Coordinates of C-alpha atoms and ligand atoms in Angstrom, one line a residue:
M1370 CA -55.9 39.7 -19.3
F1371 CA -55.6 40.6 -23.0
K1372 CA -57.4 43.6 -24.3
S1373 CA -58.4 42.0 -27.5
K1374 CA -58.2 38.8 -29.6
K1375 CA -55.9 40.7 -32.0
A1376 CA -53.3 41.3 -29.2
L1377 CA -53.3 37.6 -28.3
V1378 CA -52.6 36.6 -32.0
S1379 CA -49.7 39.2 -32.1
L1380 CA -48.2 37.7 -29.0
F1381 CA -48.5 34.2 -30.3
L1382 CA -46.8 35.2 -33.6
A1383 CA -44.0 36.9 -31.7
V1384 CA -43.4 33.8 -29.6
I1385 CA -43.2 31.6 -32.7
M1386 CA -40.8 34.1 -34.4
I1387 CA -38.5 34.1 -31.3
A1388 CA -38.6 30.3 -31.1
A1389 CA -37.8 30.1 -34.8
T1390 CA -34.9 32.5 -34.5
I1391 CA -33.5 30.5 -31.5
F1392 CA -33.8 27.3 -33.5
M1393 CA -32.0 28.8 -36.5
V1394 CA -29.1 30.1 -34.4
I1395 CA -28.8 26.7 -32.7
T1396 CA -28.9 24.8 -36.0
A1397 CA -26.4 27.2 -37.6
S1398 CA -23.9 26.9 -34.7
A1399 CA -24.3 23.1 -34.8
S1400 CA -23.6 22.8 -38.5
Q1401 CA -20.6 25.1 -38.1
S1402 CA -19.1 22.9 -35.4
V1403 CA -19.7 19.9 -37.5
S1404 CA -18.0 21.5 -40.6
T1405 CA -14.8 22.2 -38.6
Q1406 CA -14.6 18.5 -37.7
T1407 CA -15.3 17.1 -41.1
N1408 CA -13.1 14.1 -42.0
T1409 CA -10.8 14.7 -39.0
Q1410 CA -12.0 11.8 -37.0
Y1411 CA -10.7 8.3 -37.7
S1412 CA -10.8 5.4 -35.3
Y1413 CA -8.2 2.7 -34.8
N1414 CA -8.1 0.2 -32.0
G1415 CA -5.1 -1.8 -32.9
P1416 CA -1.6 -1.7 -31.4
T1417 CA 0.5 1.4 -32.1
P1418 CA 3.2 0.7 -34.6
K1419 CA 6.7 0.9 -33.3
Y1420 CA 8.4 1.3 -36.7
V1421 CA 6.8 3.7 -39.2
F1422 CA 8.0 4.4 -42.7
L1423 CA 6.7 7.1 -44.9
F1424 CA 8.0 7.0 -48.5
I1425 CA 7.3 10.0 -50.8
G1426 CA 8.0 9.8 -54.5
D1427 CA 8.3 13.4 -55.4
G1428 CA 6.3 14.1 -58.6
M1429 CA 5.1 10.5 -58.5
S1430 CA 1.5 9.7 -59.4
Y1431 CA -0.2 6.9 -61.3
P1432 CA 1.6 7.6 -64.7
Q1433 CA 5.1 7.6 -63.2
I1434 CA 4.4 4.3 -61.4
N1435 CA 2.6 2.6 -64.2
S1436 CA 5.1 3.6 -66.8
A1437 CA 7.9 2.0 -64.7
E1438 CA 5.7 -1.1 -64.5
I1439 CA 5.1 -1.2 -68.3
Y1440 CA 8.8 -0.7 -68.9
L1441 CA 9.6 -3.6 -66.6
G1442 CA 7.0 -5.8 -68.2
K1443 CA 8.5 -5.0 -71.7
K1444 CA 12.0 -5.8 -70.4
Y1445 CA 10.8 -9.1 -68.8
Y1446 CA 8.4 -10.4 -71.4
G1447 CA 9.8 -8.7 -74.5
N1448 CA 7.2 -8.6 -77.3
N1449 CA 5.9 -12.1 -76.3
K1450 CA 3.3 -10.8 -73.9
N1451 CA 1.5 -7.6 -73.2
D1452 CA 1.7 -7.3 -69.5
I1453 CA 3.1 -5.2 -66.7
R1454 CA 5.5 -6.2 -63.9
M1455 CA 4.2 -4.6 -60.7
L1456 CA 6.5 -2.7 -58.4
G1457 CA 7.0 -4.0 -54.8
F1458 CA 4.9 -1.2 -53.3
S1459 CA 2.1 -1.4 -55.8
K1460 CA 1.5 -4.9 -54.5
F1461 CA 0.8 -3.6 -51.0
P1462 CA -2.4 -4.9 -49.5
V1463 CA -4.1 -1.5 -49.3
A1464 CA -4.2 1.3 -52.0
G1465 CA -6.2 4.5 -51.5
T1466 CA -6.2 7.7 -53.5
C1467 CA -5.6 11.3 -52.2
T1468 CA -6.3 14.7 -53.6
T1469 CA -3.4 17.2 -53.6
Y1470 CA -4.8 20.8 -54.0
D1471 CA -3.4 23.4 -51.6
A1472 CA -4.9 26.6 -50.1
E1473 CA -4.7 28.6 -53.4
S1474 CA -4.2 26.2 -56.3
F1475 CA -5.2 22.8 -57.6
V1476 CA -1.5 22.5 -58.7
P1477 CA 0.6 22.4 -55.5
D1478 CA 4.3 22.6 -55.1
S1479 CA 6.5 20.3 -52.9
A1480 CA 6.3 22.7 -49.9
S1481 CA 2.5 23.1 -49.7
A1482 CA 1.9 19.4 -50.6
G1483 CA 4.6 18.3 -48.2
S1484 CA 3.1 20.4 -45.4
S1485 CA -0.3 18.8 -46.0
I1486 CA 1.2 15.4 -45.4
S1487 CA 3.6 16.3 -42.6
S1488 CA 1.4 18.6 -40.5
G1489 CA -2.1 18.2 -42.0
I1490 CA -2.5 21.9 -43.1
K1491 CA -3.5 23.5 -46.4
T1492 CA -1.1 26.3 -47.2
I1493 CA 0.3 28.1 -50.2
N1494 CA 3.2 27.3 -52.6
A1495 CA 6.7 27.6 -51.1
V1496 CA 5.5 27.7 -47.5
I1497 CA 6.9 25.0 -45.1
N1498 CA 4.6 24.0 -42.2
M1499 CA 3.1 27.5 -41.8
D1500 CA -0.3 28.9 -42.6
P1501 CA -1.0 30.9 -45.8
S1502 CA -0.4 34.2 -43.9
K1503 CA 3.0 32.8 -42.8
K1504 CA 2.4 33.6 -39.2
I1505 CA 1.3 30.4 -37.5
K1506 CA 3.8 27.5 -37.4
Y1507 CA 2.6 23.8 -37.3
K1508 CA 4.3 20.9 -35.8
P1509 CA 5.0 18.0 -38.2
I1510 CA 4.2 14.4 -37.3
S1511 CA 7.9 13.7 -37.1
E1512 CA 8.3 16.2 -34.2
M1513 CA 5.2 14.8 -32.5
L1514 CA 6.7 11.3 -32.6
K1515 CA 10.1 12.5 -31.4
E1516 CA 8.3 13.8 -28.3
K1517 CA 6.7 10.4 -27.9
G1518 CA 10.2 8.8 -27.7
Y1519 CA 10.6 7.6 -31.3
K1520 CA 14.0 8.1 -33.1
I1521 CA 13.5 10.1 -36.3
G1522 CA 15.2 9.8 -39.7
I1523 CA 15.0 11.8 -42.9
V1524 CA 16.4 10.6 -46.2
S1525 CA 16.3 12.2 -49.6
S1526 CA 17.9 11.7 -53.0
V1527 CA 17.9 15.5 -53.4
S1528 CA 19.6 18.1 -51.1
I1529 CA 18.5 17.4 -47.5
D1530 CA 17.4 21.1 -47.1
H1531 CA 15.0 20.7 -50.1
A1532 CA 11.2 21.3 -49.7
T1533 CA 10.0 17.7 -49.1
P1534 CA 12.6 16.7 -46.4
A1535 CA 12.3 20.2 -44.9
C1536 CA 8.6 19.6 -44.3
F1537 CA 9.6 17.0 -41.7
Y1538 CA 11.9 19.1 -39.6
A1539 CA 11.5 22.8 -40.5
K1540 CA 8.9 25.7 -40.3
Q1541 CA 9.7 28.4 -42.8
P1542 CA 7.8 31.1 -44.8
S1543 CA 9.8 30.1 -47.9
R1544 CA 11.3 26.9 -49.1
N1545 CA 14.2 29.0 -50.6
N1546 CA 15.4 29.8 -47.1
Y1547 CA 17.9 27.0 -47.5
Y1548 CA 20.3 28.2 -44.9
E1549 CA 17.6 28.8 -42.3
I1550 CA 16.1 25.4 -43.1
A1551 CA 19.6 23.7 -42.7
M1552 CA 20.1 25.5 -39.4
E1553 CA 16.8 24.0 -38.2
L1554 CA 18.2 20.6 -39.2
A1555 CA 21.5 21.3 -37.3
N1556 CA 19.6 22.4 -34.2
S1557 CA 17.0 19.6 -34.3
N1558 CA 17.0 16.7 -31.9
F1559 CA 16.4 14.2 -34.7
D1560 CA 18.6 11.1 -35.2
F1561 CA 19.5 10.5 -38.9
F1562 CA 19.7 12.7 -42.0
G1563 CA 21.0 11.0 -45.1
G1564 CA 21.3 11.4 -48.9
G1565 CA 21.9 14.8 -50.5
G1566 CA 24.0 17.6 -49.1
F1567 CA 23.4 21.3 -48.2
K1568 CA 22.8 24.0 -50.8
L1569 CA 23.9 27.0 -48.7
P1570 CA 25.9 25.6 -45.7
K1571 CA 27.3 29.1 -44.9
G1572 CA 24.4 31.2 -46.1
K1573 CA 23.7 33.2 -49.3
N1574 CA 26.9 35.3 -48.9
N1575 CA 29.0 32.5 -47.5
D1576 CA 29.5 34.4 -44.2
Q1577 CA 27.2 32.7 -41.7
P1578 CA 28.1 30.0 -39.1
D1579 CA 28.7 26.7 -40.9
V1580 CA 25.7 24.3 -40.8
I1581 CA 27.8 21.2 -40.6
E1582 CA 30.0 22.6 -37.8
T1583 CA 26.9 23.7 -35.9
A1584 CA 25.4 20.2 -36.3
K1585 CA 28.7 18.7 -35.0
K1586 CA 28.6 21.0 -31.9
N1587 CA 25.1 19.8 -31.3
G1588 CA 26.2 16.2 -31.2
F1589 CA 25.8 15.0 -34.8
T1590 CA 28.4 12.8 -36.4
Y1591 CA 29.0 14.0 -40.0
V1592 CA 30.1 11.4 -42.6
N1593 CA 30.5 11.7 -46.3
T1594 CA 32.6 8.8 -47.6
K1595 CA 31.1 5.5 -48.8
Q1596 CA 33.2 3.5 -46.3
E1597 CA 32.1 5.7 -43.3
I1598 CA 28.4 5.5 -44.5
L1599 CA 28.4 1.7 -44.9
A1600 CA 30.0 1.3 -41.4
L1601 CA 27.1 3.1 -39.7
N1602 CA 25.0 1.1 -37.2
S1603 CA 22.8 1.4 -34.1
E1604 CA 25.8 2.5 -32.1
S1605 CA 26.7 5.4 -34.4
G1606 CA 24.6 8.0 -32.4
R1607 CA 23.0 10.9 -34.2
V1608 CA 24.2 11.1 -37.8
I1609 CA 24.3 13.3 -40.9
A1610 CA 25.4 11.1 -43.9
V1611 CA 26.0 12.9 -47.2
N1612 CA 26.6 11.0 -50.4
P1613 CA 30.1 11.5 -51.8
A1614 CA 28.7 11.8 -55.4
L1615 CA 26.5 14.9 -55.7
D1616 CA 25.3 17.0 -58.6
K1617 CA 25.5 20.8 -58.8
D1618 CA 22.3 21.0 -56.8
K1619 CA 23.8 18.8 -54.0
A1620 CA 21.5 15.9 -55.1
L1621 CA 22.4 12.2 -55.7
P1622 CA 22.9 11.5 -59.5
Y1623 CA 19.9 10.3 -61.5
D1624 CA 19.8 6.5 -61.0
I1625 CA 20.2 6.0 -64.8
D1626 CA 23.6 7.9 -64.5
R1627 CA 24.7 6.3 -61.2
S1628 CA 27.9 4.4 -61.3
K1629 CA 27.6 0.9 -59.8
D1630 CA 30.1 1.9 -57.1
D1631 CA 28.0 4.8 -55.9
L1632 CA 25.5 4.6 -53.0
S1633 CA 21.8 4.4 -53.9
L1634 CA 18.6 5.6 -52.2
A1635 CA 18.2 2.0 -51.1
D1636 CA 21.6 2.0 -49.4
F1637 CA 20.7 5.2 -47.5
T1638 CA 17.4 3.7 -46.5
R1639 CA 19.1 0.5 -45.2
K1640 CA 21.7 2.6 -43.2
A1641 CA 19.0 4.8 -41.8
I1642 CA 17.2 1.7 -40.5
D1643 CA 20.6 0.4 -39.0
V1644 CA 21.2 3.7 -37.2
L1645 CA 17.6 4.2 -36.0
Y1646 CA 16.8 0.7 -34.9
N1647 CA 16.0 0.6 -31.2
S1648 CA 13.4 -0.9 -28.8
K1649 CA 11.3 2.3 -28.5
G1650 CA 10.7 2.6 -32.2
F1651 CA 11.4 5.0 -35.1
F1652 CA 9.8 7.1 -37.8
L1653 CA 11.7 7.3 -41.2
M1654 CA 10.7 9.5 -44.1
V1655 CA 12.4 8.7 -47.4
E1656 CA 12.0 10.9 -50.4
G1657 CA 12.7 9.8 -54.0
G1658 CA 13.2 13.4 -55.1
K1659 CA 14.4 13.2 -58.7
I1660 CA 11.4 11.4 -60.1
D1661 CA 10.0 15.0 -60.0
W1662 CA 13.1 16.6 -61.5
A1663 CA 13.1 14.1 -64.4
C1664 CA 9.4 14.8 -65.1
H1665 CA 10.0 18.6 -65.0
A1666 CA 12.4 18.0 -67.8
N1667 CA 10.0 15.6 -69.6
D1668 CA 12.6 12.7 -69.5
A1669 CA 10.6 9.5 -69.1
G1670 CA 13.7 7.3 -69.0
A1671 CA 15.2 9.1 -66.1
S1672 CA 11.8 9.2 -64.3
I1673 CA 11.3 5.4 -64.8
H1674 CA 14.8 4.6 -63.5
D1675 CA 14.4 6.8 -60.4
T1676 CA 11.0 5.3 -59.7
L1677 CA 12.6 1.8 -59.8
A1678 CA 15.4 3.0 -57.5
F1679 CA 12.6 4.4 -55.2
D1680 CA 10.9 1.0 -55.2
K1681 CA 14.2 -0.7 -54.2
A1682 CA 14.4 1.7 -51.3
V1683 CA 10.9 0.7 -50.3
N1684 CA 11.9 -2.9 -50.5
E1685 CA 14.5 -2.3 -47.7
A1686 CA 11.5 -1.3 -45.5
V1687 CA 9.6 -4.4 -46.7
E1688 CA 12.5 -6.6 -45.6
F1689 CA 12.4 -4.9 -42.2
Y1690 CA 8.7 -5.4 -42.1
N1691 CA 9.1 -9.1 -42.7
A1692 CA 11.3 -9.3 -39.6
H1693 CA 8.9 -7.1 -37.5
P1694 CA 5.5 -7.8 -39.0
K1695 CA 3.5 -7.0 -35.9
E1696 CA 5.2 -3.7 -35.1
T1697 CA 5.6 -2.0 -38.5
L1698 CA 3.6 0.3 -40.8
I1699 CA 4.8 1.4 -44.3
I1700 CA 3.1 4.1 -46.3
V1701 CA 4.2 4.9 -49.9
T1702 CA 2.8 7.9 -51.7
G1703 CA 3.8 11.0 -53.8
D1704 CA 3.3 14.7 -53.1
H1705 CA 1.9 15.8 -56.6
E1706 CA 2.2 14.6 -60.2
C1707 CA 4.8 16.3 -62.4
G1708 CA 4.9 17.0 -66.1
G1709 CA 1.4 15.8 -67.0
M1710 CA 2.9 12.5 -68.0
T1711 CA 0.5 10.2 -69.9
I1712 CA 0.6 6.7 -71.3
G1713 CA -0.7 7.3 -74.8
F1714 CA 0.3 9.9 -77.4
A1715 CA -1.4 11.3 -80.5
G1716 CA 1.3 10.0 -82.8
T1717 CA 1.1 6.3 -81.6
A1718 CA -2.7 6.3 -80.9
Y1719 CA -3.6 2.9 -79.3
E1720 CA -0.1 1.6 -79.4
T1721 CA 2.9 2.0 -77.0
F1722 CA 6.5 0.9 -77.6
F1723 CA 8.1 1.2 -74.1
D1724 CA 11.0 -1.1 -75.3
K1725 CA 12.3 2.1 -77.0
I1726 CA 12.9 3.7 -73.6
G1727 CA 15.4 0.9 -73.0
F1728 CA 17.8 2.4 -75.6
Q1729 CA 18.3 5.5 -73.4
T1730 CA 21.6 5.2 -71.5
K1731 CA 21.8 8.6 -69.8
S1732 CA 19.6 11.4 -68.3
Y1733 CA 18.9 14.6 -70.1
L1734 CA 21.3 16.2 -67.6
E1735 CA 24.2 14.1 -68.8
F1736 CA 23.4 14.8 -72.4
D1737 CA 23.3 18.5 -71.6
K1738 CA 27.1 18.1 -70.7
I1739 CA 27.7 16.7 -74.3
V1740 CA 25.8 19.7 -75.7
A1741 CA 27.7 22.1 -73.4
D1742 CA 31.0 20.6 -74.6
Y1743 CA 29.9 20.9 -78.3
K1744 CA 29.0 24.6 -77.7
T1745 CA 32.6 25.3 -76.7
K1746 CA 33.8 23.9 -80.1
K1747 CA 31.2 25.3 -82.5
N1748 CA 29.1 28.4 -83.0
S1749 CA 25.7 29.2 -84.6
S1750 CA 27.2 29.5 -88.1
N1751 CA 29.1 26.2 -88.2
A1752 CA 27.0 23.9 -85.9
A1753 CA 25.4 20.9 -87.6
L1754 CA 23.1 18.2 -86.3
E1755 CA 25.2 15.6 -88.1
D1756 CA 28.1 16.3 -85.7
L1757 CA 25.9 15.1 -82.8
L1758 CA 24.2 12.1 -84.4
P1759 CA 26.8 9.6 -82.9
A1760 CA 26.1 11.0 -79.3
I1761 CA 22.4 11.0 -80.0
K1762 CA 22.6 7.3 -81.0
T1763 CA 24.5 6.2 -77.9
S1764 CA 22.5 8.3 -75.5
F1765 CA 18.9 7.8 -76.8
G1766 CA 19.2 5.1 -79.4
L1767 CA 17.7 7.5 -82.1
I1768 CA 19.3 7.1 -85.5
S1769 CA 19.2 8.8 -88.9
S1770 CA 17.8 6.9 -92.0
K1771 CA 21.5 6.8 -93.3
D1772 CA 22.7 4.9 -90.1
P1773 CA 23.9 1.3 -90.9
D1774 CA 21.4 0.1 -88.2
A1775 CA 18.4 1.8 -89.8
A1776 CA 17.2 -1.3 -91.6
S1777 CA 17.5 -3.6 -88.6
N1778 CA 16.0 -1.1 -86.2
P1779 CA 13.4 0.9 -88.1
G1780 CA 11.5 1.9 -85.0
M1781 CA 14.3 4.1 -83.8
V1782 CA 14.8 5.9 -87.1
L1783 CA 14.2 9.7 -87.0
T1784 CA 11.5 10.8 -89.4
D1785 CA 12.1 13.9 -91.6
Y1786 CA 9.7 15.8 -89.3
E1787 CA 11.8 14.8 -86.3
I1788 CA 15.1 15.7 -88.0
Q1789 CA 13.6 19.1 -88.8
R1790 CA 12.5 19.5 -85.1
L1791 CA 16.1 18.7 -84.0
R1792 CA 17.7 21.1 -86.5
D1793 CA 15.3 23.9 -85.2
A1794 CA 16.2 23.0 -81.6
L1795 CA 19.9 23.0 -82.3
K1796 CA 19.6 26.5 -83.7
Q1797 CA 18.2 27.7 -80.4
T1798 CA 20.7 25.6 -78.4
M1799 CA 23.6 27.5 -80.2
I1800 CA 22.2 30.9 -79.0
D1801 CA 23.2 32.1 -75.6
P1802 CA 20.2 31.4 -73.3
K1803 CA 20.1 35.1 -72.3
E1804 CA 19.7 36.1 -76.0
R1805 CA 17.1 33.5 -77.0
K1806 CA 13.8 35.1 -77.9
Y1807 CA 11.1 32.3 -78.0
N1808 CA 7.8 32.7 -79.8
D1809 CA 4.8 31.1 -78.1
A1810 CA 5.3 27.8 -79.8
E1811 CA 9.0 27.6 -78.8
K1812 CA 8.1 28.4 -75.2
I1813 CA 5.9 25.3 -75.1
M1814 CA 8.4 23.2 -77.1
Y1815 CA 11.5 23.9 -74.9
G1816 CA 10.3 25.3 -71.6
G1817 CA 13.4 26.3 -69.6
Y1818 CA 15.5 23.4 -70.8
E1819 CA 18.3 23.0 -73.3
P1820 CA 16.3 23.0 -76.6
L1821 CA 18.1 20.1 -78.3
T1822 CA 18.0 17.9 -75.3
V1823 CA 14.4 18.4 -74.4
T1824 CA 13.5 17.8 -78.1
L1825 CA 15.3 14.5 -78.0
T1826 CA 13.5 13.3 -74.9
H1827 CA 10.2 14.5 -76.4
I1828 CA 10.9 12.5 -79.6
L1829 CA 12.0 9.4 -77.9
N1830 CA 9.1 9.5 -75.4
N1831 CA 6.5 10.2 -78.1
K1832 CA 7.9 7.3 -80.2
A1833 CA 7.4 5.1 -77.1
G1834 CA 3.8 6.4 -76.7
I1835 CA 4.4 8.7 -73.7
G1836 CA 3.0 12.3 -73.7
W1837 CA 3.6 15.3 -71.6
T1838 CA 1.5 18.4 -70.9
S1839 CA 3.7 20.6 -68.7
Y1840 CA 7.2 21.4 -67.4
S1841 CA 5.6 22.0 -64.0
H1842 CA 3.4 20.0 -61.6
T1843 CA -0.2 19.0 -62.3
G1844 CA -3.3 18.5 -60.1
L1845 CA -3.6 14.7 -60.6
P1846 CA -4.6 12.7 -57.5
L1847 CA -2.1 10.3 -56.1
P1848 CA -2.1 6.7 -54.9
V1849 CA -1.4 5.9 -51.2
F1850 CA -0.2 2.4 -50.6
A1851 CA -0.1 1.0 -47.1
K1852 CA 1.2 -2.2 -45.5
G1853 CA 1.2 -3.1 -41.8
L1854 CA -0.5 -1.9 -38.6
G1855 CA -3.4 0.5 -39.4
Q1856 CA -3.1 -0.2 -43.1
E1857 CA -6.9 -0.3 -43.5
L1858 CA -7.2 3.4 -42.7
F1859 CA -5.5 4.3 -45.9
D1860 CA -8.2 2.7 -48.1
G1861 CA -10.7 5.1 -49.9
Y1862 CA -10.6 8.5 -51.5
Y1863 CA -9.5 11.4 -49.3
D1864 CA -7.4 14.5 -49.1
N1865 CA -3.6 14.5 -48.6
T1866 CA -4.1 16.3 -45.2
D1867 CA -5.9 13.1 -44.1
I1868 CA -2.7 11.2 -44.4
F1869 CA -1.5 13.2 -41.4
K1870 CA -4.8 12.8 -39.6
K1871 CA -4.8 9.0 -40.1
L1872 CA -1.2 8.8 -38.9
C1873 CA -2.1 10.8 -35.8
T1874 CA -5.0 8.4 -35.1
I1875 CA -2.8 5.3 -35.6
M1876 CA 0.1 6.7 -33.5
K1877 CA -2.2 8.1 -30.8
V1878 CA -0.8 11.6 -31.0
S1879 CA -2.5 15.0 -31.5
R1880 CA -1.3 18.6 -31.7
Ligands
ZN107 ZN1 7.3 17.7 -55.0

């Protein structure tokens, strides 16, 4: 049949090559299909939780949590014992770790990090539940659970149209579309929104249909007094509850500045539970939004107090869990670290003095008001640090060597180097922000903050043994604490998009 032995060998080689090619194609397509499924499959055979809590401490990673625990330990034990006092959620039975990088950066913002948690996608900074090209919209877990019959609640200590809460009810190409985001809230079929207010309720030019009026037409009850909010219960229907005390950004005050009469994040969490409680179940997302803002400003005292307030909010869910242990899941995590906060500083080496943070009585933002008032009375030629020393003492506990308390409290005495830093900062503070011309060193010393105030928090924090590397977020991984049905899935080291995937598995939903 074959004309020669050579032809037979050629045919044999050709067959081998074709077979090898087919094998390579099959192998390649198989590995491709495997790679698209990597880490997407989890298994859970337990009962589906009826009540699901997701707490997000914005800007909260290990340093923010542990610094609050060291602060509590110092407060509780004094200098008698070197120990921490754990937070309620850091005692949860399961603690995993997640990575936070987004589609373009190892340092995400709240929008891309929030989208990873809420809808399981990697996107770019500022984008809410949409792909990096801003064309495809993704459904967040909250919407998927609403379709399953759960009531849905969203609580935040910052404005309710801010990036993190928006990731649980909106799909927008930019987090700055505050009006469009708020209109998605007003037109949503969710059940409870509580905490901060709306940044642009009538649009950028104040000429659009009012968000609150639209929400009311859609069946929401709007309440904004303490009395009305505390009266909310499971008969209240669908509710938007806005705190009566709001800052210029429509957020709750920092917890360190909160008056005892004002509502707290824990109060809003408890009222959300009261409104949402029903036999079919609910999903509640609570954001502690100002841990992040405090860390942007490098203010450890404000961060620690907001982390403690966040822990108290989680405790409301733990109390609910104790009454419904066989039906509840609580997850507590962050979205990214902020500030590059570190326990340990070059100036204090192996020692820390967290008791010094206890002298701080107000946030950087409240001290900024004292500075603003001073600027109305003085100018660059007659401003003097000595004028502000009494306010510095009552706000941060820092004192000059001439202060009568200097001998009894030497740890809080400002060194000559620190006094010089404050004098340099005051000079910049007295210049109109638009006229300030920072050199490279000043850019790093002051960021975008009031130079005198940020220098004071830096000095106090450094004296306590706390360091900062940034006025922005960082790429540090985050803890994920879990308690309740399906808690075991949150053990291990995984990506933040896996929080969504694990929740989908436990809740038996898919997109
Ligand atoms: Zn954030």
